[in-house]
Short mmCIF file of C-alpha atoms in Angstrom, two decimals:
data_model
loop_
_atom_site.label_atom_id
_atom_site.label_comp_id
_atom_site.label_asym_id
_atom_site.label_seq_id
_atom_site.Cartn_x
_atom_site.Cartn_y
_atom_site.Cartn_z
CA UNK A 1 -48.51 -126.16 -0.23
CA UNK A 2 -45.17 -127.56 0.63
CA UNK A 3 -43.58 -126.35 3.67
CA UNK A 4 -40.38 -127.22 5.67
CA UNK A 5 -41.09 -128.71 9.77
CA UNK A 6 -39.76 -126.74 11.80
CA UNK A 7 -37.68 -128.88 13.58
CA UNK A 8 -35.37 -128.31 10.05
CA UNK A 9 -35.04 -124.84 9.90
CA UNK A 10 -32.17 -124.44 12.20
CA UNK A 11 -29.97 -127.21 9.59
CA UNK A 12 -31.63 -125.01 6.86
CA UNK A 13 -30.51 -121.13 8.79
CA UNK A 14 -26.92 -119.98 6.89
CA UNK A 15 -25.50 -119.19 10.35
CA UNK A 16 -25.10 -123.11 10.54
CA UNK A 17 -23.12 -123.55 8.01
CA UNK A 18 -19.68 -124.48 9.39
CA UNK A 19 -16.62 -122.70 7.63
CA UNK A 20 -13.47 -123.04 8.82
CA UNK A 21 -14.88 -123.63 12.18
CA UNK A 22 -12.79 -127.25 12.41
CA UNK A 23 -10.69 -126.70 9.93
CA UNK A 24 -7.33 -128.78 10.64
CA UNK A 25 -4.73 -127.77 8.47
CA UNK A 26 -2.98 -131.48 8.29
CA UNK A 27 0.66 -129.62 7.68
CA UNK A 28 0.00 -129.13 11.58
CA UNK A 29 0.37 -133.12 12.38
CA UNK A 30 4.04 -133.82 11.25
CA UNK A 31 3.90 -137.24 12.30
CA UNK A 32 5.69 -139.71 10.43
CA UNK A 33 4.38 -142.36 7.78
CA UNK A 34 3.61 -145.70 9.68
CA UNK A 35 4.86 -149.12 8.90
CA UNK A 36 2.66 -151.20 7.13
CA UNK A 37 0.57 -153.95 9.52
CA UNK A 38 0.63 -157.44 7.39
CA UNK A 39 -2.38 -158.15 9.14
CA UNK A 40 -4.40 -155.09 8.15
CA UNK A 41 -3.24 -153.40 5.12
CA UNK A 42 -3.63 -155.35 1.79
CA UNK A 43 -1.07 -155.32 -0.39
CA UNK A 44 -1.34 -153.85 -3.73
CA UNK A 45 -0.08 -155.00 -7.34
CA UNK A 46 1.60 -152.73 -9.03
CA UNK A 47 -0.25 -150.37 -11.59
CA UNK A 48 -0.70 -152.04 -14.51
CA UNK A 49 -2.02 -155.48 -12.62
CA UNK A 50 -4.00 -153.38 -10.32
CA UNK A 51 -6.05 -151.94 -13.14
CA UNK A 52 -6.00 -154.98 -15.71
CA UNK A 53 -9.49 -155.65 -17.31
CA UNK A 54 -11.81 -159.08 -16.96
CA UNK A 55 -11.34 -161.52 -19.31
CA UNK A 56 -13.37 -160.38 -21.45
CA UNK A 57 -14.01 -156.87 -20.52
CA UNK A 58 -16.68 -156.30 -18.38
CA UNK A 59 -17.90 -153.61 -21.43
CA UNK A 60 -18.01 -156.48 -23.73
CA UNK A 61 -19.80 -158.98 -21.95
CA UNK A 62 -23.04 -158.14 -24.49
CA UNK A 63 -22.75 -158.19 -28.24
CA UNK A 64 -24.58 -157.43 -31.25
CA UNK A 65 -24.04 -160.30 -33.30
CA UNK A 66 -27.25 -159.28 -35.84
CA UNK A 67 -29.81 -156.31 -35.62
CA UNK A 68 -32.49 -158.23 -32.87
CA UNK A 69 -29.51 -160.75 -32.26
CA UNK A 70 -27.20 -160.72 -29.07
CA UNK A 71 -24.57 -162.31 -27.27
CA UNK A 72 -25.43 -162.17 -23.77
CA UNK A 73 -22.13 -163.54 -22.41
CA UNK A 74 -21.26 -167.34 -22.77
CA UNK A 75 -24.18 -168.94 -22.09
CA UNK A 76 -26.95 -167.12 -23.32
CA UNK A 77 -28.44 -165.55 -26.57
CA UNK A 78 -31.14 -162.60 -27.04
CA UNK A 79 -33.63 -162.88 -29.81
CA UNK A 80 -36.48 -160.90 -30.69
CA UNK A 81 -39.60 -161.50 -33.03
CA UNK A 82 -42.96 -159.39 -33.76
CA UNK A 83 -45.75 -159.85 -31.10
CA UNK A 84 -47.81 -162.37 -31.96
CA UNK A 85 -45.32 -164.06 -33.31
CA UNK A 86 -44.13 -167.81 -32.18
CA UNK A 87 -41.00 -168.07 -29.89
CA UNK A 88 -38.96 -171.40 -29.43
CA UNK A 89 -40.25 -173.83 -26.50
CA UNK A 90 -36.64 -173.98 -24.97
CA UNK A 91 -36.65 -170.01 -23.81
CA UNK A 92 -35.22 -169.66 -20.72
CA UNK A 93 -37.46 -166.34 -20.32
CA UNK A 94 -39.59 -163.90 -22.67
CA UNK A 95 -41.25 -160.14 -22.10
CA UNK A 96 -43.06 -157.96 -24.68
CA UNK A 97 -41.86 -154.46 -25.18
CA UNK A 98 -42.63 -151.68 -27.66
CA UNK A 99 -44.40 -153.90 -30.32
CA UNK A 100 -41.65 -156.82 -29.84
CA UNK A 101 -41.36 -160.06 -27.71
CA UNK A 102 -37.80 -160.66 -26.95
CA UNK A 103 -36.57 -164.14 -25.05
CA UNK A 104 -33.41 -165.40 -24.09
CA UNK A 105 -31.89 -168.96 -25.19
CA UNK A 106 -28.83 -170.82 -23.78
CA UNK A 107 -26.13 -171.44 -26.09
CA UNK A 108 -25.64 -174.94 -26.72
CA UNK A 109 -22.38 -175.34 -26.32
CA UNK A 110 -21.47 -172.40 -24.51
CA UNK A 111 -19.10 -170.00 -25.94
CA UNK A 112 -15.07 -171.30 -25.13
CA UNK A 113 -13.56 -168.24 -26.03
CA UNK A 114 -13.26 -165.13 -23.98
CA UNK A 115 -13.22 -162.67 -26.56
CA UNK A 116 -15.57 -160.14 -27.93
CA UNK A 117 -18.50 -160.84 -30.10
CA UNK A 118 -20.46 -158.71 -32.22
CA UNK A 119 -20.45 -155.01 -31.67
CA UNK A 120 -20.57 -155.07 -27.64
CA UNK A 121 -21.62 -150.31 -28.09
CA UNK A 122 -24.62 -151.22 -29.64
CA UNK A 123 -27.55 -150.55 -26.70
CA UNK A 124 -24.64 -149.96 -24.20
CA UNK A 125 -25.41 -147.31 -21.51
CA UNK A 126 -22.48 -146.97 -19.31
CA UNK A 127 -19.49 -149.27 -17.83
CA UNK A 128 -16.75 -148.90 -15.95
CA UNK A 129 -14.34 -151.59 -14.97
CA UNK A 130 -16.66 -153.19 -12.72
CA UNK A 131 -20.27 -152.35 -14.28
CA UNK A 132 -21.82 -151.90 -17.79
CA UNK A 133 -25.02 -151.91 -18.81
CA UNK A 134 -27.11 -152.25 -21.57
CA UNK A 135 -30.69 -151.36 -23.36
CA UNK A 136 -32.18 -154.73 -24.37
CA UNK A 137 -35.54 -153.40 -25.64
CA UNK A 138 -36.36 -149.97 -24.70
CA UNK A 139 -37.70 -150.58 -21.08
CA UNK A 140 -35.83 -153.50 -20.35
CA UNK A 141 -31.90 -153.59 -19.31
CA UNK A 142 -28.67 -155.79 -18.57
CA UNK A 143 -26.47 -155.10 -15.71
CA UNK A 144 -23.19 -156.67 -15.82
CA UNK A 145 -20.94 -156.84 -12.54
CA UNK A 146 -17.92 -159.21 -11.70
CA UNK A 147 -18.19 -162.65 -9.41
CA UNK A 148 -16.59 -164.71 -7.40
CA UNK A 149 -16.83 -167.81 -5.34
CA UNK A 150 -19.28 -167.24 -2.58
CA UNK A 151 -19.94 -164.14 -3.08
CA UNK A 152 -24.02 -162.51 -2.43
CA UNK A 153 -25.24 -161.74 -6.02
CA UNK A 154 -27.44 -158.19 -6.53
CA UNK A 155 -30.12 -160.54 -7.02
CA UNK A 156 -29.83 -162.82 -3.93
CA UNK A 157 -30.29 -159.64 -2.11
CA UNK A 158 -32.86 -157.77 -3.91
CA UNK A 159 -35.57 -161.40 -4.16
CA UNK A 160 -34.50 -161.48 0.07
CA UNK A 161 -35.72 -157.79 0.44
CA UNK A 162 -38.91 -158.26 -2.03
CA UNK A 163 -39.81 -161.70 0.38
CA UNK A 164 -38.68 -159.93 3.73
CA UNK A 165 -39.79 -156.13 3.50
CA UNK A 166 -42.12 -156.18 0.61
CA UNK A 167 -42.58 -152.08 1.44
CA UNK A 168 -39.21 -151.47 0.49
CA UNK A 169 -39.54 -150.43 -3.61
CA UNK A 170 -36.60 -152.23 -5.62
CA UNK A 171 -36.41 -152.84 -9.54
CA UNK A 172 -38.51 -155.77 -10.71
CA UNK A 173 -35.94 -158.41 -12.28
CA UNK A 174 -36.91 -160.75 -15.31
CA UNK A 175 -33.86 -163.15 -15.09
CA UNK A 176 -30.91 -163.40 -13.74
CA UNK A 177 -28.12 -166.09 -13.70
CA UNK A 178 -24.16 -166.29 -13.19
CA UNK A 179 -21.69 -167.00 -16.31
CA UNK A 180 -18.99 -168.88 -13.87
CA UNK A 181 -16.67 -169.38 -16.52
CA UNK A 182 -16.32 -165.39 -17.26
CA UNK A 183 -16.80 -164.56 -13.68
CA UNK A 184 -19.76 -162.08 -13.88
CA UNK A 185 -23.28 -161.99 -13.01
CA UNK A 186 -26.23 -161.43 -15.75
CA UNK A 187 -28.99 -159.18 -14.52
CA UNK A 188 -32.26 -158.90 -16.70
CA UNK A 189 -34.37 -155.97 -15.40
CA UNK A 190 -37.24 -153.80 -15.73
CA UNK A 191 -36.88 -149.76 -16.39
CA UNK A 192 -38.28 -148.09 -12.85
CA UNK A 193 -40.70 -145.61 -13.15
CA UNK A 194 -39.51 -141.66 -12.80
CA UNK A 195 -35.60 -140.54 -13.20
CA UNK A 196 -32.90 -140.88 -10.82
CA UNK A 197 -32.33 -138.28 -7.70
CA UNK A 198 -29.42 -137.29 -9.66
CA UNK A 199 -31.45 -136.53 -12.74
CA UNK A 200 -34.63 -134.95 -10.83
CA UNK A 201 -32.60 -132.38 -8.45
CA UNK A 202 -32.61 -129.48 -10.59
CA UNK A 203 -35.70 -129.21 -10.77
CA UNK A 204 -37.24 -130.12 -6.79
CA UNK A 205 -37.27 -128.01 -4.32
CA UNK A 206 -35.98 -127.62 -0.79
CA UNK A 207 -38.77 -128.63 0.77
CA UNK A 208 -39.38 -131.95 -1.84
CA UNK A 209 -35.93 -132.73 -1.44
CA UNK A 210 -35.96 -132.99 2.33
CA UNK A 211 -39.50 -135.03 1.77
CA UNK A 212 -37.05 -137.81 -0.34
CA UNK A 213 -34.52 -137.60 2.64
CA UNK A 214 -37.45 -138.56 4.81
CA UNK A 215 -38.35 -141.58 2.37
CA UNK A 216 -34.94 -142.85 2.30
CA UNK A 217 -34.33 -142.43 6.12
CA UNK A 218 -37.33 -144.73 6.57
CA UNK A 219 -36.51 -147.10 4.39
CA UNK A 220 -32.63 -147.43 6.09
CA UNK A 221 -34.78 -147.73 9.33
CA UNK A 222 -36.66 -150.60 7.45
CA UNK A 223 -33.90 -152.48 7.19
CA UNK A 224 -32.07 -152.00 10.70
CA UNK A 225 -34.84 -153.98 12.17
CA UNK A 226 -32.92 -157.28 10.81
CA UNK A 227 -29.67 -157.54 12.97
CA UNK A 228 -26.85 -159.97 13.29
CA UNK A 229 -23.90 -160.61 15.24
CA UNK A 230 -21.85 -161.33 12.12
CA UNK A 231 -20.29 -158.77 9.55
CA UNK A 232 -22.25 -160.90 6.59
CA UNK A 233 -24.56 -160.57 3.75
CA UNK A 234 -28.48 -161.77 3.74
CA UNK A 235 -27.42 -165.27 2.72
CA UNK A 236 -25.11 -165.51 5.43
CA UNK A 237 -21.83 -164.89 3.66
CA UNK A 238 -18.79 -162.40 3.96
CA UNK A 239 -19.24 -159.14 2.15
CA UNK A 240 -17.65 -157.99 -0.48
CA UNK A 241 -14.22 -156.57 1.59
CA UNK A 242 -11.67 -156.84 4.41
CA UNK A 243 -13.22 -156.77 7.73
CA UNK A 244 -11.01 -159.06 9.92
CA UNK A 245 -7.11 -159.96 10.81
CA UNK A 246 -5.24 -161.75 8.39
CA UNK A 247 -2.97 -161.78 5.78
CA UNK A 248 -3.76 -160.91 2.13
CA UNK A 249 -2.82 -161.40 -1.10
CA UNK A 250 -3.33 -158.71 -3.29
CA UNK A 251 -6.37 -158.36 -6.45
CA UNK A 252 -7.26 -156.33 -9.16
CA UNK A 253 -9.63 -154.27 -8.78
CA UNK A 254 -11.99 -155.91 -10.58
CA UNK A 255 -11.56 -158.77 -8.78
CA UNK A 256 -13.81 -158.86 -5.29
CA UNK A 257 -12.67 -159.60 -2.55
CA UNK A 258 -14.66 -162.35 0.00
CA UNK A 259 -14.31 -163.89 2.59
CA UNK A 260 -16.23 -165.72 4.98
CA UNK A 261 -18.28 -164.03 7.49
CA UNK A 262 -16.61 -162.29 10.15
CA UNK A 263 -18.04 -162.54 13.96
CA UNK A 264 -18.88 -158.73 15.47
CA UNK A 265 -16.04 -159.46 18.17
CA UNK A 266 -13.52 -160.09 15.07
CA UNK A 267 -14.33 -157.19 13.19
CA UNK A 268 -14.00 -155.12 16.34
CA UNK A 269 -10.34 -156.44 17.20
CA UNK A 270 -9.74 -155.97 13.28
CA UNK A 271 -11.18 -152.06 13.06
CA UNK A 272 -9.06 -151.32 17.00
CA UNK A 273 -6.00 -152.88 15.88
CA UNK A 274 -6.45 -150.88 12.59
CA UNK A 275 -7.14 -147.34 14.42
CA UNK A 276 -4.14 -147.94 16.97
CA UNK A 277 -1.64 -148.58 13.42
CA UNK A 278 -3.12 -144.39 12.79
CA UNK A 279 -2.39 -143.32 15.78
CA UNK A 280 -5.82 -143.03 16.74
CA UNK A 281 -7.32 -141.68 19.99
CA UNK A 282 -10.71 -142.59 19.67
CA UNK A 283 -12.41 -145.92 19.88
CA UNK A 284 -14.90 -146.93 17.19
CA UNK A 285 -18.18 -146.40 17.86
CA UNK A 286 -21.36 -148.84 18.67
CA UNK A 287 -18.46 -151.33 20.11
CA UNK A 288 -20.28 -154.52 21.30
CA UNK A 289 -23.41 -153.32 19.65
CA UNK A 290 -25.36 -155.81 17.22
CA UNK A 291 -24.73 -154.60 13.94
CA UNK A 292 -27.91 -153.58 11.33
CA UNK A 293 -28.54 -154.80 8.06
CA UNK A 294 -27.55 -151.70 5.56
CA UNK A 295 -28.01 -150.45 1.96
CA UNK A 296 -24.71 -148.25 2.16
CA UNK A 297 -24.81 -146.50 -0.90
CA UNK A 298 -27.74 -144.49 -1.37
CA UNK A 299 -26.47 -141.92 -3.75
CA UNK A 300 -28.49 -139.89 -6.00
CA UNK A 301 -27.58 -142.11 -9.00
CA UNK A 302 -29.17 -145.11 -6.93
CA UNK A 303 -32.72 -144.87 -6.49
CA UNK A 304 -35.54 -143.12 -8.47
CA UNK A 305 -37.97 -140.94 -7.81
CA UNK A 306 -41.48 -139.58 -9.66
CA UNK A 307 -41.22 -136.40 -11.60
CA UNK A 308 -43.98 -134.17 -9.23
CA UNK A 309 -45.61 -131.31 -11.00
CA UNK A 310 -45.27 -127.84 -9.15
CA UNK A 311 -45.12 -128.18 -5.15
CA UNK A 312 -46.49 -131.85 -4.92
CA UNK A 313 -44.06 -133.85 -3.47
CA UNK A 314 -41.87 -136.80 -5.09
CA UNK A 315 -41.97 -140.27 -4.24
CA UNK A 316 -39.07 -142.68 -4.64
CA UNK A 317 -40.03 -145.73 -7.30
CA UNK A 318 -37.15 -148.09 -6.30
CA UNK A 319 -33.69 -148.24 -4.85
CA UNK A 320 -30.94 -150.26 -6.88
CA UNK A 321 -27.51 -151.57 -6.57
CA UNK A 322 -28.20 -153.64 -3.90
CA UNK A 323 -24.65 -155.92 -4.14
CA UNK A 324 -23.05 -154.53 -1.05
CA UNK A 325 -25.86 -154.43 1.28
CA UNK A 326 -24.76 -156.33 4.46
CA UNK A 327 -25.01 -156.07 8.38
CA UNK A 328 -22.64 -153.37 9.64
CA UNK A 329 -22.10 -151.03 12.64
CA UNK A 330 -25.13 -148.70 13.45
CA UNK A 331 -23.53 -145.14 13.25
CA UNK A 332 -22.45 -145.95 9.37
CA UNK A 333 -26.40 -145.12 8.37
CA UNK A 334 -26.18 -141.59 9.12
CA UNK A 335 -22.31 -140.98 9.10
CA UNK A 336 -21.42 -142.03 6.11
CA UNK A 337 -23.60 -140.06 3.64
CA UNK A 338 -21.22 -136.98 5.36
CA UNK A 339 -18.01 -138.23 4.17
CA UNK A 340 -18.61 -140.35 0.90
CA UNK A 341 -17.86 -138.16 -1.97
CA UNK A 342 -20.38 -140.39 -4.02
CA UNK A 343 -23.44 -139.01 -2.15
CA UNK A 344 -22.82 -135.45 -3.55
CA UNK A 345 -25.41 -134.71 -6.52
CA UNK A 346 -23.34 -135.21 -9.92
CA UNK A 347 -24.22 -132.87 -12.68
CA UNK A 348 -25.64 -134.76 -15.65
CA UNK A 349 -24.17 -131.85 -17.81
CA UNK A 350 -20.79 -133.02 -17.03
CA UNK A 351 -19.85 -129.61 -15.01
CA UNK A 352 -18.04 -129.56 -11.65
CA UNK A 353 -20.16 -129.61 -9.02
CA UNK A 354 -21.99 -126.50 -7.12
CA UNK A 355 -22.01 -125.87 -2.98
CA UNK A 356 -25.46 -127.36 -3.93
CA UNK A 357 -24.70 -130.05 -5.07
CA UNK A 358 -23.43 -131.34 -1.98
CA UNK A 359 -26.90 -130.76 -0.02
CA UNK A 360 -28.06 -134.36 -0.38
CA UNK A 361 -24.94 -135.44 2.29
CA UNK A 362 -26.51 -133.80 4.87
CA UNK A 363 -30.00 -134.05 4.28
CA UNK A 364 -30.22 -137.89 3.99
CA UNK A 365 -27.83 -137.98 7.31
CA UNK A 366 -30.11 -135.37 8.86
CA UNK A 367 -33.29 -137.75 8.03
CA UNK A 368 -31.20 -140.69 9.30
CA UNK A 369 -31.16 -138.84 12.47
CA UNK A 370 -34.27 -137.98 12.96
CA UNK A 371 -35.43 -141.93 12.62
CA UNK A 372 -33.09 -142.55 15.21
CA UNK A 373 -29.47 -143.61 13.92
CA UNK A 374 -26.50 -141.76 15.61
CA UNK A 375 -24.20 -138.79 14.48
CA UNK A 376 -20.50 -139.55 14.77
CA UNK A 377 -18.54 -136.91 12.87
CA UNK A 378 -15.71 -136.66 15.63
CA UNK A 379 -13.95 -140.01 14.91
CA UNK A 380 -14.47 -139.70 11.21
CA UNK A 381 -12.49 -136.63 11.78
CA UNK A 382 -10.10 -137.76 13.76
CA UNK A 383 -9.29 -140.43 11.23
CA UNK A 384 -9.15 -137.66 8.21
CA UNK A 385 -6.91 -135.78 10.28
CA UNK A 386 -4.19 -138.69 10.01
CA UNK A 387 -4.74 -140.03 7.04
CA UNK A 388 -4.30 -136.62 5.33
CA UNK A 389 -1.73 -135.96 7.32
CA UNK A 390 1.33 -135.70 4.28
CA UNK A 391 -1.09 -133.23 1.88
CA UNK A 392 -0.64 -129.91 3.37
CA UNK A 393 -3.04 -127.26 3.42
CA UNK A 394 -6.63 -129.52 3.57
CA UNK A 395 -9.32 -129.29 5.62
CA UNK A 396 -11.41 -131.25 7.35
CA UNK A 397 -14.61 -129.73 5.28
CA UNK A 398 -12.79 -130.69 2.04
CA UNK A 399 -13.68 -134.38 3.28
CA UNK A 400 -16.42 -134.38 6.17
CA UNK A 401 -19.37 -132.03 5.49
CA UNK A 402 -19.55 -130.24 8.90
CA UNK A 403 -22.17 -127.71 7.52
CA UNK A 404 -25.88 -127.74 8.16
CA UNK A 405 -25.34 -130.00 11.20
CA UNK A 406 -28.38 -131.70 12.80
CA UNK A 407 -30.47 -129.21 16.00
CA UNK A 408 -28.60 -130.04 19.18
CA UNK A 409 -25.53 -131.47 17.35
CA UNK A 410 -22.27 -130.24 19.08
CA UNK A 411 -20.07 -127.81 16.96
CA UNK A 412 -16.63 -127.96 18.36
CA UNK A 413 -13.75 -125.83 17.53
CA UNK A 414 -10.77 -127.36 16.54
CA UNK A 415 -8.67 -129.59 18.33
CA UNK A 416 -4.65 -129.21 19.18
CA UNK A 417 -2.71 -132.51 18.96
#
C-alpha cells in the first residue's frame, strides 16, 4: 500500500501553505526604470523581426509529397514499403513498424529551394516557432529544432548521457543529422513507453506523484556528479544563451544564441554586474562554487512515466529535450522548478490551470532537496521584487511558489525596502 514518509508530511500539512505571508505588493518599490547596460542587456529587434519565421518554417520542414512519400527537409527523403519487401542499398537508415519498413534516402541533389513541399500537416503533432514534430510511422517520430554554428545538438547530448550514465532513461534515437543549409537539426526517434507526467497526473496519486519527484531528484543528482569550471555544454561548447560581458547584436527568436564557453569566474562578474544594474542586495549564490552538469527543464511535458494500476507506483521511461542541458550553478536544481511557470502541470483539456496543478513545482524542488541540492528562494525574490517593480498590485506568490516549503525551511515575513 502506498504511503507518504514522514519526513513529507509537514510540506504536505495545509498550515504550510504560504498565503500572503511574503507578499510584496511591487507598487511599494517606486524606484525608477534603469538605464540599459550595453554589456548585459541584449538588444531587441523590433516586433515583426523579433518574431519572423525560419526559412522555411520550422512547421514545414517535413512534407507529404505522396501517401508513404516525404520530404524530410533538404537532404533527405522517407519511403516506406511492405515488410518483407526489398529496400534500396543506398538507405541511410531503416526500422519496421506496424506491418511497414520505412528508410530514409538522401536527396541527390539536395533540395535549393527553401520553400514548402508537399502537405507539411500530414503526421504533424505540434510546432511552435522553434519545434515541430511529426508521426513518421506510428511509433516512430521527427523532431525538428533550429541550429547554428557550434551549437550542442539534442543528440550530442542525449548519445553523451547513454555512454556516460547509462542509468539515466532517455528516448532511443534511430538517426539523426543537421540540414546546414536550412539551419535545423533532424531527429529520428523511437515512441517511449507510458504517457507524459503531464498526461498521467490526473489520474496518480499524492503519494505516486511524490514517488516520480523522488525519481527525477535522483536522476538531477546523477548528473551533478560531472562538474566543470566552465558555463558549457557536454562537448565543451557555450550553451545556448548570454552568460558573460559583452556586447550583442540582437536575433530572432528563432535564432539561438552561442557563444563560446564562458569560464565560472566570467559568468560570475557577468551575473554581479547584472544584479548591481537591479539594484540588487543580494549576491548570487554558490559564488566560486564548481558548477554541475544540469537537465533544466524537467517539466511534466518532458519525461514519461508508466501508467501504474491502482496504488502501485509509476516509473519514469525516459526524459527528453535534452538541447539545453549544460553545467550551471548548483542552487538552479532545486530553485528553479519554484519559479518557472513551465513546471506547473498543463491541462491536456485546454482549461486554465487548478491550485493543483501547480504541485509538481514544489514537489520536484522538495525531492531535489532531499538528495542534497540547496533552497534559495530569498534572492529569487529579491530579484522578482525589482523586476516587477512597474506592475502594481503582484505578489511574490504570483511568481515564486512559497507554499508547501521544504521541513526546516525558513518562512520569513516580508521585507521593507
Amino acid at each position: 500500500m502506498a504511503v507518504v514518509h514522514a519526513d513529507r508530511l509537514a510540506e504536505l500539512s495545509p498550515s504550510t501553505y504560504v498565503t500572503n505571508k511574503d507578499s510584496f505588493f511591487v507598487a511599494d518599490i517606486g524606484k525608477p526604470k534603469r538605464e540599459k547596460d550595453p554589456l548585459v542587456d541584449i538588444p531587441r529587434l523590433p516586433f515583426p523581426q523579433c518574431v519572423a519565421p525560419m526559412e522555411p518554417p520550422i512547421e514545414a520542414t517535413v512534407g507529404q509529397l505522396l501517401p508513404g512519400y516525404l520530404a524530410l527537409g533538404s537532404l533527405m527523403l522517407c519511403k516506406s514499403v511492405k515488410v518483407g519487401d526489398n529496400i534500396p542499398s543506398d538507405n541511410v537508415c531503416y526500422w519496421s513498424d506496424a506491418g511497414m519498413t520505412y528508410y530514409l534516402q538522401r536527396r541527390i541533389p539536395p533540395s535549393s529551394d527553401k520553400k514548402t513541399e508537399g502537405d507539411p500537416e500530414a503526421g504533424r503533432l505540434l510546432y511552435c516557432s522553434t519545434s515541430a514534430i511529426w508521426n513518421l510511422s506510428e511509433n516512430v517520430f521527427c523532431k525538428v529544432k533550429p541550429w547554428v554554428e557550434g551549437m550542442t545538438t539534442e543528440y550530442a547530448t542525449i548519445k553523451w548521457v547513454n555512454q556516460n550514465i547509462p542509468s539515466l532513461p532517455t528516448e532511443e534515437v534511430i538517426y539523426h543529422w543537421i540540414d546546414v543549409e536550412w539551419k535545423r537539426t533532424i531527429m529520428i526517434s523511437k515512441r517511449v513507453p507510458g504517457q507524459t507526467y503531464a498526461e498521467a497526473w490526473p489520474s496518480l496519486t499524492t503519494p505516486q506523484k511524490l514517488h516520480i519527484a523522488d525519481q527525477i531528484a535522483a536522476y538531477l543528482k546523477l548528473l551533478s556528479e560531472w562538474t566543470s569550471d566552465y558555463i558549457e555544454t557536454v562537448e565543451r561548447s557555450g550553451v545556448v544563451g548570454a552568460w558573460s560581458l559583452r556586447e550583442r547584436q540582437p536575433l530572432p527568436f528563432a535564432t539561438p544564441r552561442v557563444e563560446p564557453r564562458v569560464p565560472r569566474e566570467e559568468y560570475e562578474e557577468f551575473i554581479k554586474r547584472r544584479d548591481s544594474d537591479k539594484g540588487m542586495l543580494s549576491l548570487p549564490p554558490n559564488l566560486g562554487d564548481t558548477l554541475i552538469l544540469q537537465h533544466p527543464d524537467c517539466n511534466p511535458a518532458n519525461f514519461f512515466v508508466t501508467v501504474p494500476s491502482g496504488s502501485e507506483m509509476p516509473q519514469v521511461t525516459a526524459i527528453i529535450d535534452w538541447e539545453y542541458v549544460g553545467y550551471f550553478p548548483r542552487y538552479l536544481v532545486a530553485t528553479m522548478p519554484r519559479y518557472f511557470g513551465s513546471f506547473a502541470v498543463q491541462n491536456q483539456n485546454g482549461l486554465p490551470p487548478t491550485i493543483d496543478n501547480f504541485d509538481w513545482q514544489w514537489m520536484l524542488s522538495n525531492a531535489c532537496v532531499r538528495v542534497g541540492f540547496p533552497l534559495e528562494l530569498e534572492y529569487r525574490k529579491e530579484s522578482v521584487r525589482i523586476d516587477t517593480q512597474h506592475y502594481p498590485g503582484l505578489s511574490i506568490e504570483s511568481f515564486v511558489r512559497c507554499d508547501h516549503l521544504p521541513p526546516g525551511y525558513p518562512v520569513t515575513s516580508r521585507r521593507s525596502t
